[in-house]
Tab-separated table of C-alpha atoms and ligand atoms in Angstrom:
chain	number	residue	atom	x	y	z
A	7	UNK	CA	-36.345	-61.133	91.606
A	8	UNK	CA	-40.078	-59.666	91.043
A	9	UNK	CA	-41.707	-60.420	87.901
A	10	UNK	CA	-44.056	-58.640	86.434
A	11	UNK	CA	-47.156	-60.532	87.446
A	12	UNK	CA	-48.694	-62.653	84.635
A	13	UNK	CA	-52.644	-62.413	83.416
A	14	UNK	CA	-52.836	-66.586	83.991
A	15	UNK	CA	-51.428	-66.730	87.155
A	16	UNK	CA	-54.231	-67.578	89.930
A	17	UNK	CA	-55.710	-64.764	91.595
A	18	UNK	CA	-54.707	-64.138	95.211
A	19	UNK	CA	-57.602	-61.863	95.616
A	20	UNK	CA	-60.901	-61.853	93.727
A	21	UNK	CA	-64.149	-59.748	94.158
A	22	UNK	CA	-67.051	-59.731	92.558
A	23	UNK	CA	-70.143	-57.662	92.545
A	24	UNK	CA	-68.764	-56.315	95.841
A	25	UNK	CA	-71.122	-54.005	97.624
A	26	UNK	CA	-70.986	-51.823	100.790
A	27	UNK	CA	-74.208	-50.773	102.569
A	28	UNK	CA	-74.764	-48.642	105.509
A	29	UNK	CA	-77.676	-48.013	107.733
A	30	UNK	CA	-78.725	-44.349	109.011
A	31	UNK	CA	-80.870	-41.961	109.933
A	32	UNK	CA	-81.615	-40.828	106.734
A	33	UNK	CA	-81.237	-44.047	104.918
A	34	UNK	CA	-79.516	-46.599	103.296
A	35	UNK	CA	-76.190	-45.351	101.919
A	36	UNK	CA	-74.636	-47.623	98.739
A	37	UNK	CA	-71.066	-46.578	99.774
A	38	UNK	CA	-69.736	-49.517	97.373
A	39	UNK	CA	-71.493	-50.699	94.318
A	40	UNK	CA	-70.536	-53.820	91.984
A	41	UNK	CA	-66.777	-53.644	92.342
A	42	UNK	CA	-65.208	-56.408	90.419
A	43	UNK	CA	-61.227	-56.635	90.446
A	44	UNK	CA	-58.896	-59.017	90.386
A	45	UNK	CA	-55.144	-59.171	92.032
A	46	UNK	CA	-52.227	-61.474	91.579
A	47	UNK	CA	-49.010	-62.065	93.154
A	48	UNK	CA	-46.269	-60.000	92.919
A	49	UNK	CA	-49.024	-57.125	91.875
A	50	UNK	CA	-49.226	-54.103	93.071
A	51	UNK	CA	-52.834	-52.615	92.674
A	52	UNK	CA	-53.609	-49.112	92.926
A	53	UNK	CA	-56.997	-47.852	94.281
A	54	UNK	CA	-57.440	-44.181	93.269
A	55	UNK	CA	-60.221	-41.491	94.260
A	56	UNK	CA	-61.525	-38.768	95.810
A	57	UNK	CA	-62.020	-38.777	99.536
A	58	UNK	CA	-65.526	-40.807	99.818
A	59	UNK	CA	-65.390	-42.619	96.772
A	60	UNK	CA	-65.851	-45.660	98.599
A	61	UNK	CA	-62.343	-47.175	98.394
A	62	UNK	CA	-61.737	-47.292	102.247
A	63	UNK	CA	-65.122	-49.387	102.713
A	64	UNK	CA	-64.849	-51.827	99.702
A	65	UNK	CA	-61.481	-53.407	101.106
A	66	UNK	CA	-62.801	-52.816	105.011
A	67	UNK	CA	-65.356	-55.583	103.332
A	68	UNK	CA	-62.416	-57.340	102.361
A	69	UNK	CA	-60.982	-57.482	105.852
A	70	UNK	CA	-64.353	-58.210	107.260
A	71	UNK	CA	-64.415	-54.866	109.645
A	72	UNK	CA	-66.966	-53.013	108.214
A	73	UNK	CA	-68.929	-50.695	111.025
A	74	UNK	CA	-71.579	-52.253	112.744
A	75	UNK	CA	-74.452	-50.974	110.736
A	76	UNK	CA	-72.310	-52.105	107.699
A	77	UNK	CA	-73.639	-54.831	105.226
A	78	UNK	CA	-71.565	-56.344	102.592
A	79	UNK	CA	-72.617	-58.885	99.624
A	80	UNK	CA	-71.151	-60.382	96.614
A	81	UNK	CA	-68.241	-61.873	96.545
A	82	UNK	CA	-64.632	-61.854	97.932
A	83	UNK	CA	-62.209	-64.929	97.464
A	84	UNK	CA	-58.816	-64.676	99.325
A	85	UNK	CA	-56.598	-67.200	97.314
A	86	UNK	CA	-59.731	-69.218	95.658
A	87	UNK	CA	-61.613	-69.587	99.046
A	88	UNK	CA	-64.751	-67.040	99.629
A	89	UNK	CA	-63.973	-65.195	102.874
A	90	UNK	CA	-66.887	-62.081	102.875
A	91	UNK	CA	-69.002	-62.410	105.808
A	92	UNK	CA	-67.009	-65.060	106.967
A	93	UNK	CA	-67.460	-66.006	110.390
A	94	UNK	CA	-65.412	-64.135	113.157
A	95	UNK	CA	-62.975	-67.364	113.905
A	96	UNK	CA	-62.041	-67.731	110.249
A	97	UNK	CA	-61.492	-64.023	109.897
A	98	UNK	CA	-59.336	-63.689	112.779
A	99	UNK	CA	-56.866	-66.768	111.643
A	100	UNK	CA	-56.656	-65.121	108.012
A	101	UNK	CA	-56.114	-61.137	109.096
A	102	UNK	CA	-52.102	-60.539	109.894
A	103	UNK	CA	-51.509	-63.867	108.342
A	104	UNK	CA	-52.419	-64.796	104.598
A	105	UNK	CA	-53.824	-60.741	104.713
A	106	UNK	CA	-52.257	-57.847	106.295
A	107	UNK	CA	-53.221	-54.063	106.088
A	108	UNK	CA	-51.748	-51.306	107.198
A	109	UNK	CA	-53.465	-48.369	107.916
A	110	UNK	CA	-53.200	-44.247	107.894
A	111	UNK	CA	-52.750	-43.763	111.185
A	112	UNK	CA	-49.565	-46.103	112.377
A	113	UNK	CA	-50.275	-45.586	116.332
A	114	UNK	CA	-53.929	-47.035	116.109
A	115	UNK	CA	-52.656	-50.263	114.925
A	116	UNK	CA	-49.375	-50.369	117.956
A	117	UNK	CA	-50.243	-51.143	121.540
A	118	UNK	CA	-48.488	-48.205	123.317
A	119	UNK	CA	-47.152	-49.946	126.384
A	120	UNK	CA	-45.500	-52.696	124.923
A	121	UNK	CA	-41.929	-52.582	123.280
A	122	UNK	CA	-41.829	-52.663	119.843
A	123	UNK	CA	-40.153	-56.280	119.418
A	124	UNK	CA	-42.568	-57.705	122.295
A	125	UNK	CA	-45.628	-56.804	120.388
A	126	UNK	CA	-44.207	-58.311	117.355
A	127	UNK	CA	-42.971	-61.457	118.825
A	128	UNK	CA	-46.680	-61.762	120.370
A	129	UNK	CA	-48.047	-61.607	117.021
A	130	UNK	CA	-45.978	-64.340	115.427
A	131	UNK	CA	-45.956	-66.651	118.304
A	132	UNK	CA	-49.523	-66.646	118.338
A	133	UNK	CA	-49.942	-67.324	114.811
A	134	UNK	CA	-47.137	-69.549	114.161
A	135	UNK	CA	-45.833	-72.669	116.277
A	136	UNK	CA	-42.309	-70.911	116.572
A	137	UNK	CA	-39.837	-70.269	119.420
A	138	UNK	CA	-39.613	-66.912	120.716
A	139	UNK	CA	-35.724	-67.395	119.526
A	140	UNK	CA	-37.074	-67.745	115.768
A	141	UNK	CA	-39.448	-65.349	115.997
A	142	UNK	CA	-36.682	-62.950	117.279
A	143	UNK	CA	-35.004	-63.723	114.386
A	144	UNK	CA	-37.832	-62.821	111.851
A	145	UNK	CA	-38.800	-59.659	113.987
A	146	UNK	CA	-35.540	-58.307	113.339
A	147	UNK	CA	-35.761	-59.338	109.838
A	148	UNK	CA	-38.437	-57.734	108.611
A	149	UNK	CA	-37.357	-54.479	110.643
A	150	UNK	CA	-33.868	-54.719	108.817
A	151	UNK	CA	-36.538	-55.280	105.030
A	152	UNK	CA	-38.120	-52.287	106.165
A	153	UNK	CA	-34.911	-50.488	106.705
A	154	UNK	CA	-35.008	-49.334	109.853
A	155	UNK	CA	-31.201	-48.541	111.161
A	156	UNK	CA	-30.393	-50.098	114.192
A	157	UNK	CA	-33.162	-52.730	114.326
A	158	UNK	CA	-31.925	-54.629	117.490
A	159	UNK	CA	-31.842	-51.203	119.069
A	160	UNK	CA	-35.505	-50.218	118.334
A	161	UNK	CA	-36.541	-53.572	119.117
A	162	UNK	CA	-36.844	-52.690	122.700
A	163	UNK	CA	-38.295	-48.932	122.229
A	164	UNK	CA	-41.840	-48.142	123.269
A	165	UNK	CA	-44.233	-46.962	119.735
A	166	UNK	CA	-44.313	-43.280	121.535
A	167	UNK	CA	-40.040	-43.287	120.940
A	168	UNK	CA	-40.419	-43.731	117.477
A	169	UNK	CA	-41.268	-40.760	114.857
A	170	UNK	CA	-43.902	-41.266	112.746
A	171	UNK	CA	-42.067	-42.230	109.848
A	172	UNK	CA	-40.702	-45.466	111.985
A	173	UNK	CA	-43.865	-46.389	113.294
A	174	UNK	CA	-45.058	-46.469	109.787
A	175	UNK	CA	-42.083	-48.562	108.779
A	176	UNK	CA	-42.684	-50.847	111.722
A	177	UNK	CA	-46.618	-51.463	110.639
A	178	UNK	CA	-45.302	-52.448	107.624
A	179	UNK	CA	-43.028	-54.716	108.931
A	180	UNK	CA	-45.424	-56.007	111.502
A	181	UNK	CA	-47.825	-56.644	108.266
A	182	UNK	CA	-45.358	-58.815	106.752
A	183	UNK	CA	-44.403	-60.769	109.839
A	184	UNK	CA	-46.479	-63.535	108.622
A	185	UNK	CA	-45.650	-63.484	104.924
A	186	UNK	CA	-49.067	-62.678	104.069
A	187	UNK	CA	-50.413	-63.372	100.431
A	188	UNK	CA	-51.912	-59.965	100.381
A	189	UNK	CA	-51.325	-56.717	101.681
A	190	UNK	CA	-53.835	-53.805	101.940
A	191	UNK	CA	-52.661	-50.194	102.508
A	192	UNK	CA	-54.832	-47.693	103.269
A	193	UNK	CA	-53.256	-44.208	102.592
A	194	UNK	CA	-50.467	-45.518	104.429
A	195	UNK	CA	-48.098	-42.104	103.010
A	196	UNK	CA	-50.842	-40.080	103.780
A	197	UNK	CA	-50.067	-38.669	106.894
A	198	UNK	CA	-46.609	-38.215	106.737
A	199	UNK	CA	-44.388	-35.370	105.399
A	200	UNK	CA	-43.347	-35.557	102.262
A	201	UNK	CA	-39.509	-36.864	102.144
A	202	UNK	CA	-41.123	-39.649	104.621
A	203	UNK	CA	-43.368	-40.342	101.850
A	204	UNK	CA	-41.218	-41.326	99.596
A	205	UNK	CA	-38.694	-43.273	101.892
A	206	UNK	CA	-42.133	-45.119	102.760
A	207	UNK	CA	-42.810	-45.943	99.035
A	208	UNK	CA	-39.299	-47.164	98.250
A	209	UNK	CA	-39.903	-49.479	101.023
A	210	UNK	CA	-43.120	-50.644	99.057
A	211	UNK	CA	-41.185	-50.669	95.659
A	212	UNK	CA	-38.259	-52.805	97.209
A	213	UNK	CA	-41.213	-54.879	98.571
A	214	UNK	CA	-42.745	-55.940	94.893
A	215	UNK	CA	-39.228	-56.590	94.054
A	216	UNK	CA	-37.960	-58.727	96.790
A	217	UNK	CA	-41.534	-60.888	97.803
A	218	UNK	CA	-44.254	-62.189	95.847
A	219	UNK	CA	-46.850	-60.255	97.809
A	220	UNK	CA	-49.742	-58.829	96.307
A	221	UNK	CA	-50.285	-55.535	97.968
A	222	UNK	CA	-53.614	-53.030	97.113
A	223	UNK	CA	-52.822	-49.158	97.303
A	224	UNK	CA	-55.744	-47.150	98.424
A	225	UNK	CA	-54.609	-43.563	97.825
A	226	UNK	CA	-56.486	-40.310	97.122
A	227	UNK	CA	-52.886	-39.490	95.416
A	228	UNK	CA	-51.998	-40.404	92.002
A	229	UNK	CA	-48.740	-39.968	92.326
A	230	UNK	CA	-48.207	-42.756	94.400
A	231	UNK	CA	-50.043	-44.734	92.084
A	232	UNK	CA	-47.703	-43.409	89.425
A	233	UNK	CA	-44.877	-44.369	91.358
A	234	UNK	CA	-45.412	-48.098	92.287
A	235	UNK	CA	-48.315	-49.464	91.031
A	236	UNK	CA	-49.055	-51.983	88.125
A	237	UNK	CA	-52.849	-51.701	87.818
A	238	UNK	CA	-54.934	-49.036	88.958
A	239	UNK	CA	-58.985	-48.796	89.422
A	240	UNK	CA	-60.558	-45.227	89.565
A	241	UNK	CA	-63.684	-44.883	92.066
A	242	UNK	CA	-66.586	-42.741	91.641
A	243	UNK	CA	-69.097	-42.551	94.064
A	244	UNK	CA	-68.577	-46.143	95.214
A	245	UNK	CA	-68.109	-47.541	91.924
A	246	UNK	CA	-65.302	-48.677	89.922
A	247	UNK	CA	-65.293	-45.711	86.601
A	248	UNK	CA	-62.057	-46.999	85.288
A	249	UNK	CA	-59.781	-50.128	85.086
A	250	UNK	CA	-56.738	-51.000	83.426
A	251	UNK	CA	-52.837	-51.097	83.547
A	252	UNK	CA	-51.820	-47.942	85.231
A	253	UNK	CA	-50.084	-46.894	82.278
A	254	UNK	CA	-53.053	-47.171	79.977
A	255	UNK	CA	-54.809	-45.229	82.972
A	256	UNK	CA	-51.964	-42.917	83.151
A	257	UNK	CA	-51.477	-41.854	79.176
A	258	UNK	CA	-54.717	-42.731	77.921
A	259	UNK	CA	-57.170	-42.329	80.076
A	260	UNK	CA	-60.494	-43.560	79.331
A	261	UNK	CA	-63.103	-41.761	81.813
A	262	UNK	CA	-63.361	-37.750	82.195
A	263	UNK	CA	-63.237	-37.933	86.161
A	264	UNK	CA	-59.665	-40.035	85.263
A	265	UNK	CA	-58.697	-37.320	83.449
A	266	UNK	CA	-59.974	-34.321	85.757
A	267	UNK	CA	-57.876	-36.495	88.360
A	268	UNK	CA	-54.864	-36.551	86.070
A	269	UNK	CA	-54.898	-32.506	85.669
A	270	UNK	CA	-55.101	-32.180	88.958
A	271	UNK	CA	-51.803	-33.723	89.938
A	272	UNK	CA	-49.287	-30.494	89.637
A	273	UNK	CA	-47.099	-31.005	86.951
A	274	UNK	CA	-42.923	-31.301	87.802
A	275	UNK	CA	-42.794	-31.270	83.254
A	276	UNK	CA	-45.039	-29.361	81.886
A	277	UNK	CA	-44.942	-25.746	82.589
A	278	UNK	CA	-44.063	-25.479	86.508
A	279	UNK	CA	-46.087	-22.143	86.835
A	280	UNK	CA	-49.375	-23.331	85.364
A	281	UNK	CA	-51.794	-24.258	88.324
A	282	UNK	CA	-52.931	-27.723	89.163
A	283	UNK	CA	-56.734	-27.718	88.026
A	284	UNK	CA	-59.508	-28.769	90.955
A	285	UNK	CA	-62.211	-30.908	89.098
A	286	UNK	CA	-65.184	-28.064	89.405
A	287	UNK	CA	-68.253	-28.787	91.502
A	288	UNK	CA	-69.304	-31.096	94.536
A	289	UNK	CA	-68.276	-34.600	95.330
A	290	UNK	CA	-71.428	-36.759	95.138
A	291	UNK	CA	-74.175	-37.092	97.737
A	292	UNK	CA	-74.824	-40.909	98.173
A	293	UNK	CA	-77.841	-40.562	100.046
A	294	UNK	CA	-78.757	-38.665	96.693
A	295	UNK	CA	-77.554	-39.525	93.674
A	296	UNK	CA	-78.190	-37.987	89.839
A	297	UNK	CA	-79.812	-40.389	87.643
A	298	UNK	CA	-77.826	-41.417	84.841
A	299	UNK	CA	-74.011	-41.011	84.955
A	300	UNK	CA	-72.952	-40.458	88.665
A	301	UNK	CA	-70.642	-38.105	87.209
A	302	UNK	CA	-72.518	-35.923	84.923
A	303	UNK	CA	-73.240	-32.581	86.660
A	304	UNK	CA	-69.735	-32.383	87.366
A	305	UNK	CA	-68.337	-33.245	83.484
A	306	UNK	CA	-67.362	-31.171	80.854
A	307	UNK	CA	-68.355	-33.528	78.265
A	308	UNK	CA	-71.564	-34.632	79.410
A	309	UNK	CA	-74.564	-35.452	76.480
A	310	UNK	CA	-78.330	-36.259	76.610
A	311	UNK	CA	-77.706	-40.090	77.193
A	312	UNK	CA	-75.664	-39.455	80.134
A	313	UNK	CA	-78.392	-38.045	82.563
A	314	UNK	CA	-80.614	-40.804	81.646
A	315	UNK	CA	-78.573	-44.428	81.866
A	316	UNK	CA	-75.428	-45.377	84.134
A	317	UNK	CA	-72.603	-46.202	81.745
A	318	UNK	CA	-71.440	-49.515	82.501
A	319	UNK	CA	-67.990	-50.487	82.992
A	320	UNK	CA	-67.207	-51.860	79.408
A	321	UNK	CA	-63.810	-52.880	78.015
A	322	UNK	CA	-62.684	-49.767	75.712
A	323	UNK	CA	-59.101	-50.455	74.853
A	324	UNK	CA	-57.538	-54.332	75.534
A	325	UNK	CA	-57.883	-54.694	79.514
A	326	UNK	CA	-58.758	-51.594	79.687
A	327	UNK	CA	-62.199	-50.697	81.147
A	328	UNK	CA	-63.971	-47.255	81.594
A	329	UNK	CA	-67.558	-46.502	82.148
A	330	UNK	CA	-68.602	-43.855	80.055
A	331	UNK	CA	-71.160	-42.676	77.060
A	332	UNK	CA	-68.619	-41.169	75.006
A	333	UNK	CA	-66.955	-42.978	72.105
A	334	UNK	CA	-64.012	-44.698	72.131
A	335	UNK	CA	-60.964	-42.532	70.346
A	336	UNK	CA	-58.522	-44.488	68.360
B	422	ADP	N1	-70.414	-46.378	109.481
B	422	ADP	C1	-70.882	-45.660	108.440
B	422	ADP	N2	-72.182	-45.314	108.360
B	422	ADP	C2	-72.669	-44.614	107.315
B	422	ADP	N3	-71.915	-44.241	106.267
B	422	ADP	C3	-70.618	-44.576	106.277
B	422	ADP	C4	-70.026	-45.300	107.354
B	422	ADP	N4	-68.708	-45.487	107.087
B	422	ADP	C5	-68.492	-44.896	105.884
B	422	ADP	N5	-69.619	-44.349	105.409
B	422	ADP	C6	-69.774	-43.633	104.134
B	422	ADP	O1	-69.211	-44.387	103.096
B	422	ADP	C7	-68.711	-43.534	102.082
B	422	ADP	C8	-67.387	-44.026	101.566
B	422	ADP	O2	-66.450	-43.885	102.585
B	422	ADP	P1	-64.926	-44.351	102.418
B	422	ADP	O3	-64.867	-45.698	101.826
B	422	ADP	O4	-64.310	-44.189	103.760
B	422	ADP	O5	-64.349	-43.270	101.409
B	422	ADP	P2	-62.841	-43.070	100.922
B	422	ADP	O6	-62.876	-43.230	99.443
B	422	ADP	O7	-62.500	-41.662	101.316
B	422	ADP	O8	-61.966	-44.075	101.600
B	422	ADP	C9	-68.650	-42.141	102.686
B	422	ADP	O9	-69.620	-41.340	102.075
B	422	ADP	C10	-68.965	-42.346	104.133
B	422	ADP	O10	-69.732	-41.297	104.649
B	423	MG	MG1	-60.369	-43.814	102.899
């Protein structure tokens, strides 16, 4: 049975002063900017923004598969042991085995002309010294913790047989082959209808509550963060804004963008014909930033201060962090 993960129990990931940059044309681009965060077992850590906030590229850091005019620095330790930059050999015998990720798109991660249990039985073998009997055995496994119905069945299906709600399923259960210590989704309900969704996040919520996995949620959509995670972080043009336990984050929210985010979810309670509200004005340009507060011209409580310093990332209520000029309410 899960357990709520403790504050003393050793990391299983770690970054520090993580940042992204990119090369162009027009310049550099600081897609990521002194990300700290922090994520145990049996945590599940939510990763919340608008689209080009940066989340994406802090965790492809993480993975080591950052574009090739990517640069990363800081630091990332995967279970104690610094893995950013890492060379290419270490990287490949730590991805799909102590990390996993699943991504959006389900197909780009399946080779389309092998069957289903083939692939996945390739995988193990070559990461673990088992038979092909045992890893049989684990293949169908994971497919039956994933719930798919008639796992044996699918097991010898091609991924183009499979609707996109199974191919999603069987990413996830390809992630897991290897009991990794941490799993990374990336939008992984994102492109799927929305009953899919959920039967997709049930699958996540049985996972906290059957393995010890740590697993980071990168979502533009706060209600999935609602629904399964522990611990959220808010981005903001490539920094982290807010921090805390998503239900801090949730019911008191300590940055405006968090709550500009929060109104924007349309509400099932409150009054089902009032409208959703769109935070007002542009995303960011990162090639040109305001001075100050990233957020200012777009906040409805900005002040003097805030268009001439960057807040920093302070703690405002216990373990619970927000970047911002204005006071802290009691
Ligand atoms: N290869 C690249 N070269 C230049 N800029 C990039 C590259 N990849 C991503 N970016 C920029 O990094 C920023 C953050 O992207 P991303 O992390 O994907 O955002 P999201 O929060 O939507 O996942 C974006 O502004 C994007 O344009
Ligand atoms: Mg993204």
């Amino acid at each position: 049975m899960h357990s709520t993960p403790r504050t003393d129990d050793p990391p299983v990931l770690e970054c520090r002063d993580l940042a992204v940059r990119f090369a162009g044309d027009s310049g550099e681009v600081c897609a990521v900017n002194g990300v700290n965060l922090t994520v145990r077992a049996g945590e599940c850590f939510g990763v919340v923004g608008e689209s080009g906030s940066g989340k994406s590229q802090a965790f492809m850091a993480v993975m080591g598969l950052l574009a090739e005019n990517g640069r990363a620095s800081g630091s990332v330790k995967l279970n104690g042991r610094e893995i950013l930059n890492a060379p290419r050999k270490t990287l490949n015998a730590i991805r799909g085995v102590e990390m996993s990720f699943i991504f959006q798109d389900p197909m780009s991660s399946l080779t389309p002309f092998l069957r289903i249990g083939d692939q996945m039985c390739e995988t193990l073998i070559e990461h673990s010294k088992i038979s092909r009997d045992e890893a049989r055995n684990r293949v169908l496994e994971v497919l039956e913790m994933v719930r798919i119905p008639a796992a044996k069945r699918r097991f010898g299906q091609f991924p183009h047989e499979l609707s996109g709600g199974m191919r999603q399923r069987v990413m996830i259960a390809q992630a897991l082959l290897c009991k990794p210590a941490l799993l990374i989704a990336d939008e992984p309900t994102t492109a799927l209808d929305v009953t899919v969704q959920a039967e997709i996040l049930d699958i996540f919520a049985g996972l906290k509550k059957h393995t010890n996995t740590a697993i980071v949620m990168v979502t533009h959509d706060l209600g999935v963060i609602a629904s399964i995670c522990d611990s959220v972080a808010v981005m903001y043009a490539g920094r982290i804004v807010e921090r805390g336990a998503a239900e801090g984050v949730f019911y008191d929210p300590q940055h405006p963008y968090t709550r500009g985010l929060l109104r924007s979810i349309p509400s099932i309670t409150d009054d089902p014909n009032a409208d959703a509200q769109v935070i007002g004005g542009q995303p960011p340009n990162l090639l040109n930033l305001p001075k100050g507060c990233h957020f200012r011209p777009r906040c409805e409580n900005a002040m003097a201060i805030c268009a001439q310093e960057l807040p920093p990332l302070l703690e405002r209520k216990p373990q619970h962090f927000g970047a911002c000029h204005l006071e802290v309410t009691p």
